[in-house]
mmCIF file of C-alpha atoms in Angstrom:
data_model
loop_
_atom_site.group_PDB
_atom_site.id
_atom_site.type_symbol
_atom_site.label_atom_id
_atom_site.label_comp_id
_atom_site.label_asym_id
_atom_site.label_seq_id
_atom_site.Cartn_x
_atom_site.Cartn_y
_atom_site.Cartn_z
ATOM 1 C CA ASN A 142 6.709 1.864 -5.118
ATOM 2 C CA ALA A 143 3.611 3.520 -3.754
ATOM 3 C CA GLY A 144 0.370 2.905 -5.548
ATOM 4 C CA VAL A 145 -2.240 5.488 -6.441
ATOM 5 C CA MET A 146 -2.984 7.618 -3.418
ATOM 6 C CA GLN A 147 -6.208 9.415 -2.705
ATOM 7 C CA ASN A 148 -7.140 11.681 0.135
ATOM 8 C CA PRO A 149 -9.149 12.084 2.097
ATOM 9 C CA ARG A 150 -10.508 8.560 2.318
ATOM 10 C CA HIS A 151 -13.744 9.822 3.819
ATOM 11 C CA LEU A 152 -15.202 13.281 3.467
ATOM 12 C CA VAL A 153 -18.370 14.666 4.992
ATOM 13 C CA ARG A 154 -19.782 17.921 3.673
ATOM 14 C CA ARG A 155 -22.972 19.812 4.290
ATOM 15 C CA ARG A 156 -25.136 20.827 1.370
ATOM 16 C CA GLY A 157 -23.725 23.923 -0.301
ATOM 17 C CA GLN A 158 -20.136 23.379 0.799
ATOM 18 C CA GLU A 159 -17.220 22.559 -1.482
ATOM 19 C CA ALA A 160 -15.507 19.186 -1.716
ATOM 20 C CA ARG A 161 -11.903 18.777 -2.876
ATOM 21 C CA LEU A 162 -10.658 15.308 -3.660
ATOM 22 C CA ARG A 163 -6.981 14.672 -4.304
ATOM 23 C CA CYS A 164 -5.249 11.978 -6.290
ATOM 24 C CA SER A 165 -1.547 11.261 -6.656
ATOM 25 C CA PRO A 166 -0.917 8.837 -9.521
ATOM 26 C CA MET A 167 1.636 6.080 -9.452
ATOM 27 C CA LYS A 168 5.191 7.173 -10.083
ATOM 28 C CA GLY A 169 5.822 7.492 -13.791
ATOM 29 C CA HIS A 170 2.140 7.674 -14.719
ATOM 30 C CA SER A 171 0.989 10.784 -16.515
ATOM 31 C CA HIS A 172 -2.589 9.713 -17.291
ATOM 32 C CA VAL A 173 -5.255 10.195 -14.626
ATOM 33 C CA TYR A 174 -8.901 9.175 -14.693
ATOM 34 C CA TRP A 175 -11.707 9.965 -12.277
ATOM 35 C CA TYR A 176 -14.741 7.723 -11.773
ATOM 36 C CA ARG A 177 -17.855 7.946 -9.629
ATOM 37 C CA GLN A 178 -19.550 4.944 -8.094
ATOM 38 C CA LEU A 179 -22.934 5.037 -6.409
ATOM 39 C CA PRO A 180 -23.714 2.281 -3.859
ATOM 40 C CA GLU A 181 -24.332 -1.074 -5.538
ATOM 41 C CA GLU A 182 -23.694 0.433 -8.970
ATOM 42 C CA GLY A 183 -20.965 0.415 -11.581
ATOM 43 C CA LEU A 184 -18.153 2.821 -12.290
ATOM 44 C CA LYS A 185 -19.050 5.905 -14.260
ATOM 45 C CA PHE A 186 -16.286 7.684 -16.120
ATOM 46 C CA MET A 187 -16.041 11.360 -15.290
ATOM 47 C CA VAL A 188 -12.854 12.845 -16.693
ATOM 48 C CA TYR A 189 -9.498 11.926 -18.193
ATOM 49 C CA LEU A 190 -6.494 14.187 -17.728
ATOM 50 C CA GLN A 191 -2.871 14.349 -18.612
ATOM 51 C CA LYS A 192 -0.451 16.794 -17.066
ATOM 52 C CA GLU A 193 -1.950 20.286 -17.384
ATOM 53 C CA ASN A 194 -4.555 19.104 -19.907
ATOM 54 C CA ILE A 195 -8.120 17.854 -19.758
ATOM 55 C CA ILE A 196 -8.392 15.270 -22.511
ATOM 56 C CA ASP A 197 -11.971 14.067 -22.069
ATOM 57 C CA GLU A 198 -14.501 15.466 -19.616
ATOM 58 C CA SER A 199 -17.561 14.011 -21.292
ATOM 59 C CA GLY A 200 -18.664 12.195 -18.132
ATOM 60 C CA MET A 201 -18.480 15.163 -15.831
ATOM 61 C CA PRO A 202 -21.534 17.325 -15.043
ATOM 62 C CA LYS A 203 -21.110 20.730 -16.651
ATOM 63 C CA GLU A 204 -21.988 22.623 -13.518
ATOM 64 C CA ARG A 205 -20.302 22.530 -10.112
ATOM 65 C CA PHE A 206 -17.693 19.938 -11.102
ATOM 66 C CA SER A 207 -14.159 20.664 -12.241
ATOM 67 C CA ALA A 208 -10.887 18.779 -12.432
ATOM 68 C CA GLU A 209 -7.264 19.640 -12.860
ATOM 69 C CA PHE A 210 -3.911 17.927 -13.036
ATOM 70 C CA PRO A 211 -1.228 20.581 -12.613
ATOM 71 C CA LYS A 212 2.375 20.278 -13.644
ATOM 72 C CA GLU A 213 3.315 19.833 -10.010
ATOM 73 C CA GLY A 214 1.171 18.183 -7.379
ATOM 74 C CA PRO A 215 -1.820 15.886 -7.336
ATOM 75 C CA SER A 216 -4.861 15.842 -9.543
ATOM 76 C CA ILE A 217 -7.843 17.491 -7.913
ATOM 77 C CA LEU A 218 -11.542 16.886 -8.423
ATOM 78 C CA ARG A 219 -13.537 19.810 -7.113
ATOM 79 C CA ILE A 220 -17.245 19.794 -6.439
ATOM 80 C CA GLN A 221 -18.810 23.135 -5.594
ATOM 81 C CA GLN A 222 -22.079 23.609 -3.707
ATOM 82 C CA VAL A 223 -22.484 19.901 -3.047
ATOM 83 C CA VAL A 224 -25.930 18.327 -2.986
ATOM 84 C CA ARG A 225 -27.084 15.036 -1.472
ATOM 85 C CA GLY A 226 -26.953 13.375 -4.889
ATOM 86 C CA ASP A 227 -23.184 13.904 -4.972
ATOM 87 C CA SER A 228 -22.769 11.341 -2.186
ATOM 88 C CA ALA A 229 -20.757 8.527 -3.731
ATOM 89 C CA ALA A 230 -17.359 6.908 -3.882
ATOM 90 C CA TYR A 231 -14.956 8.747 -6.162
ATOM 91 C CA PHE A 232 -12.095 6.697 -7.545
ATOM 92 C CA CYS A 233 -9.006 7.921 -9.245
ATOM 93 C CA ALA A 234 -6.973 5.694 -11.546
ATOM 94 C CA SER A 235 -3.689 6.183 -13.334
ATOM 95 C CA SER A 236 -1.888 4.545 -16.220
ATOM 96 C CA PRO A 237 1.379 5.019 -18.076
ATOM 97 C CA GLY A 238 -0.468 5.339 -21.385
ATOM 98 C CA THR A 239 -3.790 4.774 -23.054
ATOM 99 C CA ASP A 240 -5.612 2.117 -25.062
ATOM 100 C CA ALA A 241 -3.734 -1.040 -24.197
ATOM 101 C CA TYR A 242 -2.803 -0.127 -20.658
ATOM 102 C CA GLU A 243 -4.374 -1.345 -17.451
ATOM 103 C CA GLN A 244 -5.499 1.234 -14.959
ATOM 104 C CA TYR A 245 -4.353 1.268 -11.351
ATOM 105 C CA PHE A 246 -6.999 2.449 -8.949
ATOM 106 C CA GLY A 247 -6.648 4.333 -5.715
ATOM 107 C CA PRO A 248 -8.601 3.394 -2.588
ATOM 108 C CA GLY A 249 -11.249 6.001 -3.319
ATOM 109 C CA THR A 250 -12.799 8.900 -1.433
ATOM 110 C CA ARG A 251 -16.193 8.269 0.103
ATOM 111 C CA LEU A 252 -18.097 11.532 0.004
ATOM 112 C CA THR A 253 -21.144 11.946 2.195
ATOM 113 C CA VAL A 254 -23.287 15.042 1.857
ATOM 114 C CA THR A 255 -25.518 15.752 4.824
ATOM 115 C CA GLY B 191 -22.361 5.976 -27.122
ATOM 116 C CA GLN B 192 -20.456 2.829 -26.409
ATOM 117 C CA GLN B 193 -22.261 0.468 -24.071
ATOM 118 C CA VAL B 194 -20.874 -2.600 -22.415
ATOM 119 C CA MET B 195 -23.441 -4.840 -20.810
ATOM 120 C CA GLN B 196 -22.836 -7.653 -18.377
ATOM 121 C CA ILE B 197 -25.016 -10.525 -17.301
ATOM 122 C CA PRO B 198 -26.036 -11.605 -14.799
ATOM 123 C CA GLN B 199 -26.170 -8.594 -12.496
ATOM 124 C CA TYR B 200 -25.937 -10.815 -9.463
ATOM 125 C CA GLN B 201 -25.184 -14.447 -8.762
ATOM 126 C CA HIS B 202 -25.211 -16.370 -5.530
ATOM 127 C CA VAL B 203 -23.418 -19.745 -5.524
ATOM 128 C CA GLN B 204 -22.336 -22.282 -2.976
ATOM 129 C CA GLU B 205 -18.644 -22.760 -2.479
ATOM 130 C CA GLY B 206 -17.334 -25.253 -4.991
ATOM 131 C CA GLU B 207 -19.817 -24.375 -7.716
ATOM 132 C CA ASP B 208 -18.741 -22.762 -10.953
ATOM 133 C CA PHE B 209 -19.528 -19.195 -11.982
ATOM 134 C CA THR B 210 -19.600 -17.373 -15.314
ATOM 135 C CA THR B 211 -20.169 -13.745 -16.188
ATOM 136 C CA TYR B 212 -20.678 -12.496 -19.736
ATOM 137 C CA CYS B 213 -19.811 -9.161 -21.260
ATOM 138 C CA ASN B 214 -21.352 -7.874 -24.493
ATOM 139 C CA SER B 215 -20.586 -4.825 -26.577
ATOM 140 C CA SER B 216 -22.598 -3.217 -29.341
ATOM 141 C CA THR B 217 -19.409 -2.511 -31.294
ATOM 142 C CA THR B 218 -16.172 -4.319 -32.044
ATOM 143 C CA LEU B 219 -13.555 -3.842 -29.355
ATOM 144 C CA SER B 220 -9.807 -3.490 -29.812
ATOM 145 C CA ASN B 221 -9.231 -5.151 -26.457
ATOM 146 C CA ILE B 222 -11.065 -5.943 -23.245
ATOM 147 C CA GLN B 223 -9.988 -5.835 -19.631
ATOM 148 C CA TRP B 224 -11.384 -7.469 -16.512
ATOM 149 C CA TYR B 225 -11.344 -6.014 -12.995
ATOM 150 C CA LYS B 226 -12.429 -7.298 -9.603
ATOM 151 C CA GLN B 227 -13.747 -5.126 -6.797
ATOM 152 C CA ARG B 228 -14.067 -6.604 -3.329
ATOM 153 C CA PRO B 229 -16.854 -5.227 -1.101
ATOM 154 C CA GLY B 230 -15.728 -1.848 0.214
ATOM 155 C CA GLY B 231 -12.611 -1.941 -1.940
ATOM 156 C CA HIS B 232 -11.390 -0.553 -5.211
ATOM 157 C CA PRO B 233 -11.188 -2.163 -8.661
ATOM 158 C CA VAL B 234 -8.133 -4.289 -9.264
ATOM 159 C CA PHE B 235 -6.957 -5.242 -12.734
ATOM 160 C CA LEU B 236 -7.123 -8.960 -13.508
ATOM 161 C CA ILE B 237 -6.281 -9.400 -17.186
ATOM 162 C CA GLN B 238 -6.415 -7.987 -20.703
ATOM 163 C CA LEU B 239 -7.461 -9.807 -23.870
ATOM 164 C CA VAL B 240 -6.487 -8.508 -27.286
ATOM 165 C CA LYS B 241 -6.778 -11.185 -29.958
ATOM 166 C CA SER B 242 -9.930 -12.589 -31.498
ATOM 167 C CA GLY B 243 -10.817 -15.906 -29.833
ATOM 168 C CA GLU B 244 -8.140 -15.464 -27.181
ATOM 169 C CA VAL B 245 -8.330 -17.595 -24.037
ATOM 170 C CA LYS B 246 -6.275 -16.900 -20.931
ATOM 171 C CA LYS B 247 -6.174 -18.702 -17.621
ATOM 172 C CA GLN B 248 -5.236 -17.592 -14.136
ATOM 173 C CA LYS B 249 -5.481 -20.555 -11.773
ATOM 174 C CA ARG B 250 -9.246 -21.161 -11.447
ATOM 175 C CA LEU B 251 -10.188 -18.191 -13.659
ATOM 176 C CA THR B 252 -10.626 -18.553 -17.441
ATOM 177 C CA PHE B 253 -11.090 -15.511 -19.654
ATOM 178 C CA GLN B 254 -12.292 -15.605 -23.250
ATOM 179 C CA PHE B 255 -12.560 -13.001 -25.991
ATOM 180 C CA GLY B 256 -15.115 -13.714 -28.697
ATOM 181 C CA GLU B 257 -14.221 -14.343 -32.313
ATOM 182 C CA ALA B 258 -15.981 -11.153 -33.398
ATOM 183 C CA LYS B 259 -14.367 -9.217 -30.510
ATOM 184 C CA LYS B 260 -17.767 -8.065 -29.308
ATOM 185 C CA ASN B 261 -18.123 -10.279 -26.273
ATOM 186 C CA SER B 262 -16.088 -11.798 -23.499
ATOM 187 C CA SER B 263 -16.572 -14.119 -20.564
ATOM 188 C CA LEU B 264 -15.001 -14.873 -17.216
ATOM 189 C CA HIS B 265 -15.435 -18.348 -15.785
ATOM 190 C CA ILE B 266 -14.445 -19.330 -12.259
ATOM 191 C CA THR B 267 -14.108 -23.020 -11.508
ATOM 192 C CA ALA B 268 -14.912 -24.290 -8.019
ATOM 193 C CA THR B 269 -15.596 -20.939 -6.410
ATOM 194 C CA GLN B 270 -14.185 -20.048 -3.007
ATOM 195 C CA THR B 271 -15.317 -17.437 -0.513
ATOM 196 C CA THR B 272 -12.314 -15.344 -1.529
ATOM 197 C CA ASP B 273 -13.911 -14.935 -4.975
ATOM 198 C CA VAL B 274 -16.654 -12.746 -3.499
ATOM 199 C CA GLY B 275 -16.852 -9.348 -5.157
ATOM 200 C CA THR B 276 -18.013 -7.574 -8.264
ATOM 201 C CA TYR B 277 -16.420 -8.412 -11.594
ATOM 202 C CA PHE B 278 -16.294 -5.740 -14.260
ATOM 203 C CA CYS B 279 -15.296 -5.933 -17.866
ATOM 204 C CA ALA B 280 -13.969 -2.734 -19.428
ATOM 205 C CA ALA B 281 -12.975 -1.522 -22.851
ATOM 206 C CA TYR B 282 -11.279 1.538 -24.220
ATOM 207 C CA THR B 283 -13.653 3.540 -26.351
ATOM 208 C CA GLY B 284 -13.755 6.842 -28.085
ATOM 209 C CA THR B 285 -11.068 8.969 -29.621
ATOM 210 C CA ALA B 286 -9.768 10.013 -26.238
ATOM 211 C CA SER B 287 -9.229 6.461 -25.084
ATOM 212 C CA LYS B 288 -11.817 6.468 -22.334
ATOM 213 C CA LEU B 289 -12.187 3.190 -20.435
ATOM 214 C CA THR B 290 -15.853 2.210 -20.363
ATOM 215 C CA PHE B 291 -16.820 -0.220 -17.632
ATOM 216 C CA GLY B 292 -19.490 -2.840 -17.927
ATOM 217 C CA THR B 293 -22.387 -2.893 -15.525
ATOM 218 C CA GLY B 294 -20.677 -5.517 -13.375
ATOM 219 C CA THR B 295 -21.651 -8.887 -11.946
ATOM 220 C CA ARG B 296 -21.781 -9.232 -8.193
ATOM 221 C CA LEU B 297 -20.776 -12.672 -6.975
ATOM 222 C CA GLN B 298 -21.756 -13.964 -3.574
ATOM 223 C CA VAL B 299 -20.296 -17.271 -2.380
ATOM 224 C CA THR B 300 -21.587 -19.099 0.679
ATOM 225 C CA LEU B 301 -20.353 -22.196 2.452
#
């Protein structure tokens, strides 16, 4: 049973380009969460999605960032016109439900903006 | 909004010494989870506590949930180099069941 998969593992983008990060949740999980982690810092919640719905995007910047979790295919976190401050590790997690459920994390995508 | 604070931010111990990290919330929590993140790795779930005053053990790790369900602790007995990493507490908050992570405690263990 494959765990949470994220790709790419490393992504380098120049300022102004777009970054697309993909996340495939564990089989049977319909809840997906995205987090951002700056070096030597904690995990900051960005967005929580269920299939075809954004449930909570309170942690996501209103501009340049968007997320989706289509009926078919992986969840995608999209960052338009990247800036150096977007350089971070982006983790995706999935769970079979909410509240009392543990979250299973993917290996993360390390985004570097040059 | 909901804040979950952890202390200390960083601790350096010699192998064999004990280690404790504390997690404090400004509001009452329905449950609390603990995760470990190795350097360069991703968070891995360790345990969940639900009941007031609950204590759970995993080998050398002891987890406690406070009576008022506002604080929690993780204690490691006789640390080993394999314990190196950052330990996060986390709690579900908000109407949309968002998992809020504590600030984390980074543990360094040397021989």
